mmCIF file of C-alpha atoms and ligand atoms in Angstrom:
data_model
loop_
_atom_site.group_PDB
_atom_site.id
_atom_site.type_symbol
_atom_site.label_atom_id
_atom_site.label_comp_id
_atom_site.label_asym_id
_atom_site.label_seq_id
_atom_site.Cartn_x
_atom_site.Cartn_y
_atom_site.Cartn_z
ATOM 1 C CA MET A 1 -10.034 -18.660 -1.754
ATOM 2 C CA GLY A 2 -6.236 -18.735 -1.833
ATOM 3 C CA PHE A 3 -4.095 -15.648 -1.471
ATOM 4 C CA PHE A 4 -2.899 -15.669 -5.038
ATOM 5 C CA SER A 5 -6.315 -15.858 -6.581
ATOM 6 C CA LYS A 6 -7.499 -12.923 -4.469
ATOM 7 C CA ILE A 7 -4.580 -10.752 -5.502
ATOM 8 C CA LYS A 8 -4.893 -11.899 -9.090
ATOM 9 C CA GLN A 9 -8.602 -11.172 -9.022
ATOM 10 C CA GLY A 10 -7.889 -7.751 -7.555
ATOM 11 C CA LEU A 11 -5.585 -7.109 -10.500
ATOM 12 C CA ASN A 12 -8.184 -8.003 -13.155
ATOM 13 C CA LYS A 13 -8.522 -4.484 -14.522
ATOM 14 C CA THR A 14 -4.786 -3.781 -14.405
ATOM 15 C CA ARG A 15 -4.000 -7.077 -16.113
ATOM 16 C CA ASN A 16 -6.596 -6.474 -18.798
ATOM 17 C CA SER A 17 -5.021 -3.125 -19.536
ATOM 18 C CA ILE A 18 -1.270 -3.886 -19.395
ATOM 19 C CA SER A 19 -1.167 -7.499 -20.391
ATOM 20 C CA ALA A 20 -3.777 -7.279 -23.137
ATOM 21 C CA GLY A 21 -1.887 -4.322 -24.620
ATOM 22 C CA ILE A 22 1.341 -6.294 -24.639
ATOM 23 C CA THR A 23 -0.376 -9.363 -26.094
ATOM 24 C CA SER A 24 -1.665 -7.410 -29.071
ATOM 25 C CA LEU A 25 1.762 -5.819 -29.513
ATOM 26 C CA VAL A 26 3.428 -9.238 -29.435
ATOM 27 C CA ASN A 27 0.933 -10.500 -31.993
ATOM 28 C CA SER A 28 1.692 -7.679 -34.403
ATOM 29 C CA PHE A 29 5.491 -7.982 -34.282
ATOM 30 C CA THR A 30 7.449 -11.088 -35.232
ATOM 31 C CA LYS A 31 10.707 -10.033 -33.658
ATOM 32 C CA ILE A 32 11.992 -7.700 -30.970
ATOM 33 C CA ASP A 33 13.295 -4.560 -32.663
ATOM 34 C CA GLU A 34 13.581 -0.875 -31.813
ATOM 35 C CA GLU A 35 10.042 -0.106 -32.970
ATOM 36 C CA PHE A 36 8.694 -2.918 -30.797
ATOM 37 C CA MET A 37 10.586 -1.558 -27.785
ATOM 38 C CA GLU A 38 9.240 1.950 -28.343
ATOM 39 C CA GLU A 39 5.659 0.753 -28.473
ATOM 40 C CA LEU A 40 6.195 -1.379 -25.404
ATOM 41 C CA GLU A 41 7.511 1.613 -23.473
ATOM 42 C CA GLU A 42 4.388 3.552 -24.468
ATOM 43 C CA ILE A 43 2.142 0.829 -23.077
ATOM 44 C CA LEU A 44 4.027 0.877 -19.774
ATOM 45 C CA VAL A 45 3.951 4.668 -19.492
ATOM 46 C CA SER A 46 0.229 4.802 -20.186
ATOM 47 C CA SER A 47 -0.516 2.231 -17.490
ATOM 48 C CA ASP A 48 0.487 4.342 -14.488
ATOM 49 C CA ILE A 49 3.905 2.792 -14.053
ATOM 50 C CA GLY A 50 5.151 6.334 -14.676
ATOM 51 C CA VAL A 51 7.723 7.671 -17.136
ATOM 52 C CA ALA A 52 10.864 7.301 -15.003
ATOM 53 C CA THR A 53 10.053 3.750 -13.939
ATOM 54 C CA SER A 54 8.922 2.660 -17.434
ATOM 55 C CA THR A 55 12.197 3.938 -18.863
ATOM 56 C CA GLU A 56 14.119 1.973 -16.265
ATOM 57 C CA ILE A 57 12.130 -1.196 -16.977
ATOM 58 C CA CYS A 58 12.885 -0.854 -20.690
ATOM 59 C CA GLU A 59 16.588 -0.274 -20.030
ATOM 60 C CA ARG A 60 16.718 -3.414 -17.936
ATOM 61 C CA LEU A 61 14.749 -5.256 -20.616
ATOM 62 C CA ARG A 62 17.201 -4.195 -23.335
ATOM 63 C CA ALA A 63 20.091 -5.472 -21.205
ATOM 64 C CA LYS A 64 18.283 -8.766 -20.607
ATOM 65 C CA ILE A 65 17.570 -9.181 -24.319
ATOM 66 C CA LYS A 66 21.253 -8.578 -25.089
ATOM 67 C CA GLU A 67 22.288 -11.031 -22.410
ATOM 68 C CA THR A 68 19.869 -13.808 -23.371
ATOM 69 C CA GLY A 69 19.814 -13.169 -27.108
ATOM 70 C CA ALA A 70 16.020 -13.236 -27.059
ATOM 71 C CA THR A 71 14.449 -12.346 -30.397
ATOM 72 C CA ASP A 72 10.993 -13.853 -30.032
ATOM 73 C CA THR A 73 8.384 -11.326 -28.891
ATOM 74 C CA ASN A 74 6.621 -14.143 -27.050
ATOM 75 C CA GLU A 75 9.417 -14.111 -24.487
ATOM 76 C CA ILE A 76 8.696 -10.515 -23.483
ATOM 77 C CA LYS A 77 6.074 -11.136 -20.808
ATOM 78 C CA GLU A 78 8.258 -13.606 -18.957
ATOM 79 C CA LEU A 79 11.234 -11.207 -19.060
ATOM 80 C CA LEU A 80 9.087 -8.287 -17.887
ATOM 81 C CA LYS A 81 7.630 -10.367 -15.089
ATOM 82 C CA ASN A 82 11.097 -11.147 -13.761
ATOM 83 C CA ILE A 83 12.344 -7.569 -14.103
ATOM 84 C CA ILE A 84 9.332 -6.124 -12.281
ATOM 85 C CA SER A 85 9.474 -8.764 -9.573
ATOM 86 C CA ASP A 86 13.201 -7.919 -9.113
ATOM 87 C CA MET A 87 12.510 -4.192 -8.972
ATOM 88 C CA LEU A 88 9.903 -4.719 -6.258
ATOM 89 C CA GLY A 89 12.555 -6.480 -4.200
ATOM 90 C CA MET A 90 12.121 -8.565 -1.092
ATOM 91 C CA ASP A 91 8.698 -8.645 0.496
ATOM 92 C CA SER A 92 8.611 -7.069 3.917
ATOM 93 C CA GLY A 93 5.853 -7.681 6.410
ATOM 94 C CA LEU A 94 5.108 -5.856 9.636
ATOM 95 C CA THR A 95 7.582 -5.885 12.489
ATOM 96 C CA LEU A 96 5.496 -6.516 15.599
ATOM 97 C CA GLU A 97 7.998 -7.955 18.004
ATOM 98 C CA THR A 98 7.043 -6.324 21.269
ATOM 99 C CA LYS A 99 3.947 -6.579 23.411
ATOM 100 C CA PRO A 100 2.424 -4.202 22.703
ATOM 101 C CA SER A 101 3.548 -3.123 19.246
ATOM 102 C CA VAL A 102 2.143 0.028 17.640
ATOM 103 C CA ILE A 103 0.834 0.646 14.157
ATOM 104 C CA LEU A 104 0.011 4.237 13.241
ATOM 105 C CA VAL A 105 -2.127 4.540 10.125
ATOM 106 C CA ILE A 106 -1.966 7.772 8.142
ATOM 107 C CA GLY A 107 -3.176 9.102 4.786
ATOM 108 C CA VAL A 108 -5.605 11.615 3.276
ATOM 109 C CA ASN A 109 -9.387 11.336 3.660
ATOM 110 C CA GLY A 110 -11.176 8.576 1.802
ATOM 111 C CA VAL A 111 -8.169 6.458 0.852
ATOM 112 C CA GLY A 112 -9.317 3.552 3.039
ATOM 113 C CA LYS A 113 -7.514 3.990 6.385
ATOM 114 C CA THR A 114 -10.361 2.956 8.654
ATOM 115 C CA THR A 115 -11.395 0.051 6.439
ATOM 116 C CA SER A 116 -7.809 -1.208 6.191
ATOM 117 C CA ILE A 117 -7.424 -0.959 9.975
ATOM 118 C CA GLY A 118 -10.544 -3.091 10.388
ATOM 119 C CA LYS A 119 -9.261 -5.726 7.972
ATOM 120 C CA LEU A 120 -5.777 -5.717 9.504
ATOM 121 C CA ALA A 121 -7.211 -6.007 13.026
ATOM 122 C CA ALA A 122 -9.290 -8.989 11.891
ATOM 123 C CA SER A 123 -6.299 -10.768 10.412
ATOM 124 C CA LEU A 124 -4.135 -10.143 13.501
ATOM 125 C CA ALA A 125 -6.992 -11.270 15.757
ATOM 126 C CA ALA A 126 -7.324 -14.421 13.654
ATOM 127 C CA GLU A 127 -3.651 -15.122 14.454
ATOM 128 C CA GLY A 128 -4.652 -15.067 18.122
ATOM 129 C CA LYS A 129 -3.422 -11.546 18.826
ATOM 130 C CA LYS A 130 -5.169 -9.197 21.174
ATOM 131 C CA VAL A 131 -5.741 -5.993 19.228
ATOM 132 C CA VAL A 132 -6.790 -2.579 20.495
ATOM 133 C CA LEU A 133 -7.815 0.191 18.124
ATOM 134 C CA GLY A 134 -7.339 3.878 18.903
ATOM 135 C CA ALA A 135 -9.912 6.228 17.362
ATOM 136 C CA ALA A 136 -7.500 9.120 16.904
ATOM 137 C CA ASP A 137 -9.370 10.435 13.894
ATOM 138 C CA THR A 138 -11.403 12.733 16.096
ATOM 139 C CA PHE A 139 -12.120 15.147 13.269
ATOM 140 C CA ARG A 140 -15.507 13.650 12.368
ATOM 141 C CA ALA A 141 -17.929 11.819 14.673
ATOM 142 C CA ALA A 142 -18.720 9.357 11.859
ATOM 143 C CA ALA A 143 -15.076 8.253 11.759
ATOM 144 C CA ILE A 144 -15.254 7.106 15.379
ATOM 145 C CA ASP A 145 -18.527 5.214 14.781
ATOM 146 C CA GLN A 146 -17.092 3.558 11.672
ATOM 147 C CA LEU A 147 -14.009 2.348 13.551
ATOM 148 C CA GLU A 148 -16.245 1.043 16.321
ATOM 149 C CA ILE A 149 -18.204 -1.086 13.831
ATOM 150 C CA TRP A 150 -14.933 -2.495 12.459
ATOM 151 C CA ALA A 151 -13.650 -3.228 15.977
ATOM 152 C CA LYS A 152 -16.752 -5.339 16.626
ATOM 153 C CA ARG A 153 -16.410 -7.191 13.333
ATOM 154 C CA ALA A 154 -12.719 -7.817 13.859
ATOM 155 C CA GLY A 155 -12.987 -8.918 17.472
ATOM 156 C CA ALA A 156 -10.794 -6.051 18.661
ATOM 157 C CA SER A 157 -11.362 -3.547 21.436
ATOM 158 C CA ILE A 158 -11.468 0.183 20.859
ATOM 159 C CA VAL A 159 -10.484 3.291 22.781
ATOM 160 C CA LYS A 160 -12.285 6.445 21.748
ATOM 161 C CA SER A 161 -12.967 9.938 22.918
ATOM 162 C CA THR A 162 -15.330 12.659 21.825
ATOM 163 C CA PRO A 163 -15.255 14.304 18.384
ATOM 164 C CA GLY A 164 -12.771 17.160 18.439
ATOM 165 C CA ALA A 165 -10.656 15.627 21.209
ATOM 166 C CA ASP A 166 -6.862 15.832 20.953
ATOM 167 C CA PRO A 167 -5.746 12.858 18.804
ATOM 168 C CA ALA A 168 -2.534 12.527 20.853
ATOM 169 C CA SER A 169 -4.569 12.117 24.007
ATOM 170 C CA VAL A 170 -6.597 9.318 22.369
ATOM 171 C CA VAL A 171 -3.307 7.628 21.463
ATOM 172 C CA PHE A 172 -2.137 8.062 25.039
ATOM 173 C CA ASP A 173 -5.341 6.477 26.389
ATOM 174 C CA THR A 174 -5.119 3.642 23.850
ATOM 175 C CA ILE A 175 -1.571 2.824 24.945
ATOM 176 C CA ALA A 176 -2.652 2.903 28.595
ATOM 177 C CA SER A 177 -5.515 0.514 27.856
ATOM 178 C CA ALA A 178 -3.244 -1.804 25.860
ATOM 179 C CA LYS A 179 -0.791 -1.931 28.748
ATOM 180 C CA ALA A 180 -3.540 -2.572 31.308
ATOM 181 C CA HIS A 181 -5.087 -5.368 29.249
ATOM 182 C CA HIS A 182 -1.846 -6.856 27.949
ATOM 183 C CA ALA A 183 -2.755 -6.301 24.314
ATOM 184 C CA ASP A 184 -0.388 -7.452 21.569
ATOM 185 C CA VAL A 185 -1.003 -4.799 18.944
ATOM 186 C CA ILE A 186 -2.239 -1.207 19.009
ATOM 187 C CA ILE A 187 -3.564 0.242 15.753
ATOM 188 C CA CYS A 188 -4.268 3.971 15.669
ATOM 189 C CA ASP A 189 -6.498 5.632 13.109
ATOM 190 C CA THR A 190 -5.775 9.276 12.264
ATOM 191 C CA ALA A 191 -7.442 12.131 10.395
ATOM 192 C CA GLY A 192 -5.999 12.985 7.012
ATOM 193 C CA ARG A 193 -5.903 16.696 6.586
ATOM 194 C CA LEU A 194 -3.058 17.002 4.157
ATOM 195 C CA HIS A 195 -4.271 20.396 2.911
ATOM 196 C CA ASN A 196 -2.696 21.975 5.958
ATOM 197 C CA LYS A 197 0.814 20.628 6.043
ATOM 198 C CA LYS A 198 1.830 22.447 9.196
ATOM 199 C CA ASP A 199 -1.130 21.115 11.192
ATOM 200 C CA LEU A 200 -0.571 17.620 9.888
ATOM 201 C CA MET A 201 3.110 17.731 10.740
ATOM 202 C CA GLU A 202 2.421 19.028 14.231
ATOM 203 C CA GLU A 203 -0.325 16.495 14.867
ATOM 204 C CA LEU A 204 1.794 13.549 13.730
ATOM 205 C CA ALA A 205 4.810 14.809 15.668
ATOM 206 C CA LYS A 206 2.723 15.116 18.814
ATOM 207 C CA ILE A 207 1.281 11.600 18.390
ATOM 208 C CA ASN A 208 4.789 10.252 17.787
ATOM 209 C CA ARG A 209 6.104 11.982 20.914
ATOM 210 C CA VAL A 210 3.401 10.309 22.999
ATOM 211 C CA ILE A 211 4.198 6.896 21.511
ATOM 212 C CA GLU A 212 7.952 7.385 22.006
ATOM 213 C CA ARG A 213 7.501 8.467 25.588
ATOM 214 C CA GLU A 214 5.009 5.766 26.585
ATOM 215 C CA LEU A 215 6.506 2.893 24.610
ATOM 216 C CA PRO A 216 10.167 3.752 23.953
ATOM 217 C CA ASP A 217 11.186 0.190 23.137
ATOM 218 C CA ALA A 218 8.124 -0.962 21.212
ATOM 219 C CA SER A 219 8.071 -2.086 17.584
ATOM 220 C CA LYS A 220 6.526 0.768 15.644
ATOM 221 C CA GLU A 221 5.065 0.819 12.181
ATOM 222 C CA THR A 222 3.746 3.874 10.371
ATOM 223 C CA LEU A 223 1.611 2.752 7.464
ATOM 224 C CA LEU A 224 0.670 5.235 4.771
ATOM 225 C CA VAL A 225 -2.587 4.328 3.036
ATOM 226 C CA LEU A 226 -2.878 5.265 -0.643
ATOM 227 C CA ASP A 227 -5.770 4.784 -3.067
ATOM 228 C CA ALA A 228 -4.510 3.015 -6.204
ATOM 229 C CA ALA A 229 -7.276 4.584 -8.287
ATOM 230 C CA THR A 230 -5.663 8.006 -7.855
ATOM 231 C CA GLY A 231 -2.669 6.860 -9.904
ATOM 232 C CA GLN A 232 0.251 9.282 -10.025
ATOM 233 C CA ASN A 233 -1.447 11.432 -7.402
ATOM 234 C CA ALA A 234 -0.857 8.608 -4.926
ATOM 235 C CA VAL A 235 2.883 8.921 -5.592
ATOM 236 C CA ASN A 236 2.659 12.649 -4.898
ATOM 237 C CA GLN A 237 0.806 12.034 -1.628
ATOM 238 C CA ALA A 238 3.452 9.557 -0.564
ATOM 239 C CA ARG A 239 6.141 12.136 -1.306
ATOM 240 C CA GLU A 240 4.396 14.756 0.835
ATOM 241 C CA PHE A 241 3.894 12.411 3.769
ATOM 242 C CA LYS A 242 7.451 11.171 3.477
ATOM 243 C CA ASN A 243 8.577 14.773 3.968
ATOM 244 C CA VAL A 244 6.756 15.103 7.276
ATOM 245 C CA THR A 245 7.114 11.693 8.894
ATOM 246 C CA ASN A 246 8.945 8.405 8.798
ATOM 247 C CA ILE A 247 6.878 5.849 6.851
ATOM 248 C CA THR A 248 7.656 2.157 7.310
ATOM 249 C CA GLY A 249 5.233 0.786 4.751
ATOM 250 C CA ILE A 250 2.410 1.457 2.329
ATOM 251 C CA VAL A 251 -1.065 -0.004 2.167
ATOM 252 C CA LEU A 252 -2.338 0.379 -1.382
ATOM 253 C CA THR A 253 -6.125 0.129 -1.455
ATOM 254 C CA LYS A 254 -8.823 -0.283 -4.110
ATOM 255 C CA LEU A 255 -6.681 -2.232 -6.564
ATOM 256 C CA ASP A 256 -9.868 -4.120 -7.418
ATOM 257 C CA GLY A 257 -11.551 -1.052 -8.872
ATOM 258 C CA THR A 258 -8.775 0.299 -11.056
ATOM 259 C CA ALA A 259 -6.537 -0.436 -14.029
ATOM 260 C CA LYS A 260 -3.821 1.664 -12.349
ATOM 261 C CA GLY A 261 -2.238 -1.182 -10.383
ATOM 262 C CA GLY A 262 1.074 -0.400 -12.103
ATOM 263 C CA ILE A 263 1.369 2.410 -9.575
ATOM 264 C CA VAL A 264 2.770 -0.160 -7.110
ATOM 265 C CA ILE A 265 5.939 -0.304 -9.183
ATOM 266 C CA ALA A 266 6.244 3.492 -9.403
ATOM 267 C CA ILE A 267 5.756 3.895 -5.638
ATOM 268 C CA HIS A 268 8.324 1.285 -4.838
ATOM 269 C CA ASN A 269 10.846 2.449 -7.385
ATOM 270 C CA GLU A 270 10.544 6.213 -6.934
ATOM 271 C CA LEU A 271 10.084 6.409 -3.160
ATOM 272 C CA SER A 272 11.837 3.331 -1.807
ATOM 273 C CA ILE A 273 9.016 2.603 0.613
ATOM 274 C CA PRO A 274 7.855 -1.018 0.653
ATOM 275 C CA VAL A 275 4.238 -1.772 -0.184
ATOM 276 C CA LYS A 276 3.245 -4.082 2.671
ATOM 277 C CA TYR A 277 -0.455 -4.681 1.996
ATOM 278 C CA VAL A 278 -2.881 -4.280 -0.861
ATOM 279 C CA GLY A 279 -6.636 -3.787 -0.588
ATOM 280 C CA VAL A 280 -8.613 -5.800 -3.116
ATOM 281 C CA GLY A 281 -12.199 -5.186 -1.998
ATOM 282 C CA GLU A 282 -14.400 -3.933 0.809
ATOM 283 C CA GLY A 283 -14.781 -7.209 2.694
ATOM 284 C CA ILE A 284 -13.035 -8.096 5.947
ATOM 285 C CA ASP A 285 -10.641 -10.532 4.239
ATOM 286 C CA ASP A 286 -9.838 -8.234 1.328
ATOM 287 C CA LEU A 287 -6.506 -6.976 2.629
ATOM 288 C CA GLN A 288 -3.621 -9.079 1.367
ATOM 289 C CA PRO A 289 0.047 -9.088 2.362
ATOM 290 C CA PHE A 290 1.954 -7.815 -0.646
ATOM 291 C CA CYS A 291 4.031 -10.336 -2.565
ATOM 292 C CA ALA A 292 6.186 -9.001 -5.420
ATOM 293 C CA LYS A 293 6.326 -12.228 -7.369
ATOM 294 C CA GLU A 294 2.613 -12.879 -7.205
ATOM 295 C CA PHE A 295 1.932 -9.268 -8.088
ATOM 296 C CA ALA A 296 4.141 -9.530 -11.195
ATOM 297 C CA ASP A 297 2.529 -12.854 -12.131
ATOM 298 C CA GLY A 298 -0.900 -11.327 -11.534
ATOM 299 C CA ILE A 299 -0.212 -8.518 -14.004
ATOM 300 C CA PHE A 300 1.103 -10.699 -16.792
ATOM 301 C CA ASP A 301 -0.474 -14.136 -16.536
ATOM 302 C CA GLY A 302 -3.397 -14.119 -18.930
ATOM 303 C CA GLY A 303 -4.911 -10.788 -19.797
ATOM 304 C CA ASP A 304 -6.748 -11.914 -22.886
ATOM 305 C CA GLU A 305 -9.770 -13.073 -20.939
ATOM 306 C CA GLN A 306 -12.395 -10.453 -20.121
HETATM 307 P P1 GDP B 1 -10.545 6.741 5.268
HETATM 308 O O1 GDP B 1 -11.233 8.061 5.105
HETATM 309 O O2 GDP B 1 -9.131 6.809 4.780
HETATM 310 O O3 GDP B 1 -10.635 6.176 6.641
HETATM 311 O O4 GDP B 1 -11.271 5.728 4.266
HETATM 312 P P2 GDP B 1 -12.376 4.611 4.584
HETATM 313 O O5 GDP B 1 -11.767 3.456 5.286
HETATM 314 O O6 GDP B 1 -13.542 5.256 5.237
HETATM 315 O O7 GDP B 1 -12.722 4.115 3.115
HETATM 316 C C1 GDP B 1 -13.315 4.940 2.128
HETATM 317 C C2 GDP B 1 -14.103 4.055 1.157
HETATM 318 O O8 GDP B 1 -13.221 3.215 0.426
HETATM 319 C C3 GDP B 1 -15.072 3.113 1.852
HETATM 320 O O9 GDP B 1 -16.275 3.100 1.132
HETATM 321 C C4 GDP B 1 -14.393 1.760 1.781
HETATM 322 O O10 GDP B 1 -15.294 0.688 1.776
HETATM 323 C C5 GDP B 1 -13.658 1.869 0.466
HETATM 324 N N1 GDP B 1 -12.484 0.961 0.382
HETATM 325 C C6 GDP B 1 -11.431 0.877 1.229
HETATM 326 N N2 GDP B 1 -10.541 -0.046 0.817
HETATM 327 C C7 GDP B 1 -11.052 -0.584 -0.329
HETATM 328 C C8 GDP B 1 -10.575 -1.591 -1.244
HETATM 329 O O11 GDP B 1 -9.491 -2.192 -1.116
HETATM 330 N N3 GDP B 1 -11.378 -1.862 -2.313
HETATM 331 C C9 GDP B 1 -12.570 -1.212 -2.512
HETATM 332 N N4 GDP B 1 -13.272 -1.532 -3.604
HETATM 333 N N5 GDP B 1 -13.022 -0.259 -1.685
HETATM 334 C C10 GDP B 1 -12.283 0.056 -0.595
HETATM 335 P P1 GDP B 2 4.404 17.547 23.998
HETATM 336 O O1 GDP B 2 3.379 17.876 22.952
HETATM 337 O O2 GDP B 2 5.629 16.932 23.445
HETATM 338 O O3 GDP B 2 4.638 18.675 24.953
HETATM 339 O O4 GDP B 2 3.799 16.357 24.825
HETATM 340 P P2 GDP B 2 2.758 16.430 26.016
HETATM 341 O O5 GDP B 2 3.424 15.976 27.246
HETATM 342 O O6 GDP B 2 2.065 17.735 26.022
HETATM 343 O O7 GDP B 2 1.758 15.298 25.569
HETATM 344 C C1 GDP B 2 1.163 15.313 24.301
HETATM 345 C C2 GDP B 2 -0.272 14.928 24.455
HETATM 346 O O8 GDP B 2 -0.377 13.627 25.011
HETATM 347 C C3 GDP B 2 -1.033 15.847 25.364
HETATM 348 O O9 GDP B 2 -1.587 16.944 24.677
HETATM 349 C C4 GDP B 2 -2.125 14.953 25.867
HETATM 350 O O10 GDP B 2 -3.195 14.982 24.956
HETATM 351 C C5 GDP B 2 -1.511 13.570 25.828
HETATM 352 N N1 GDP B 2 -1.160 13.174 27.196
HETATM 353 C C6 GDP B 2 0.022 13.303 27.828
HETATM 354 N N2 GDP B 2 -0.044 12.876 29.067
HETATM 355 C C7 GDP B 2 -1.308 12.433 29.237
HETATM 356 C C8 GDP B 2 -2.027 11.875 30.331
HETATM 357 O O11 GDP B 2 -1.503 11.687 31.425
HETATM 358 N N3 GDP B 2 -3.337 11.536 30.124
HETATM 359 C C9 GDP B 2 -3.951 11.706 28.900
HETATM 360 N N4 GDP B 2 -5.231 11.349 28.744
HETATM 361 N N5 GDP B 2 -3.317 12.271 27.874
HETATM 362 C C10 GDP B 2 -2.024 12.623 28.034
HETATM 363 MG MG1 MG B 3 -11.366 6.977 8.379
#
């Protein structure tokens, strides 16, 4: 299955909610007027794009309508598609230029960190890269076992310690193993205990110190994993993590199970952190590189089918 169809399929629920709402609005208005615009803004706000971002989309839309002289409501979806694609900006992938490069994966419990690491490892391994996973979520024994299963599936190796071990020391050992075996990419899992901000900050700072010291010149990515189904709460989580560490990209999971896919736009617009991957299912090939244009198309193309 092609990349677009997977992302589009993952957006089924979001498309049915946003696009179907706009279709029925378009069908009940013959021309674009103030009342039409107000109802459109309501649809956007209620679809997890958020108030601030919806307002901005509508401002841009008004300017576009003025500029193009559009009066036909049927033109709205195409205009919105372009505006949203523009707002999402250039797509940015991972920077993995050194051997090894490091990817640190962070986020609260249950958002899909371990699963996303497994999928990402599989896709990097499929490109011929040697991947080593670091089981630095030492908080629960099950987390280590789960990462081990994914390592096997993905064809990656894993470095682990015992439950309760110092996560920074697992990262240290993972880097040592990657160096010894000439691995291309290191991906480190972490525990997500956001409820204690001080602990989290200290733990991440300690892990980052180890990485900086052991691999001062390596390409480093810190990916924050967010669950799309949590809607605006995902934006709040991103804000909190952004306060304690430098995030280079977001992995937005579980798009397939939610109508709240509009959250991608809010995250991008309100936090200026690029969404680099989206999760569209639980399978090994269900992590897709994010593409703004295909995302915008996926929200608006169709939407009348069930
Ligand atoms: P962690 O606690 O952040 O490491 O989260 P896990 O990786 O253990 O994932 C929690 C649950 O979310 C698991 O049941 C995963 O299968 C599920 N999950 C992760 N990503 C996706 C996704 O993109 N789509 C769906 N439907 N489920 C996902
Ligand atoms: P600090 O927290 O900035 O003082 O950094 P440390 O030098 O204490 O290192 C942070 C963590 O990295 C330590 O707590 C260890 O867990 C780990 N670490 C550092 N050096 C080594 C080492 O030689 N072997 C192992 N296994 N872990 C190490
Ligand atoms: Mg996990």
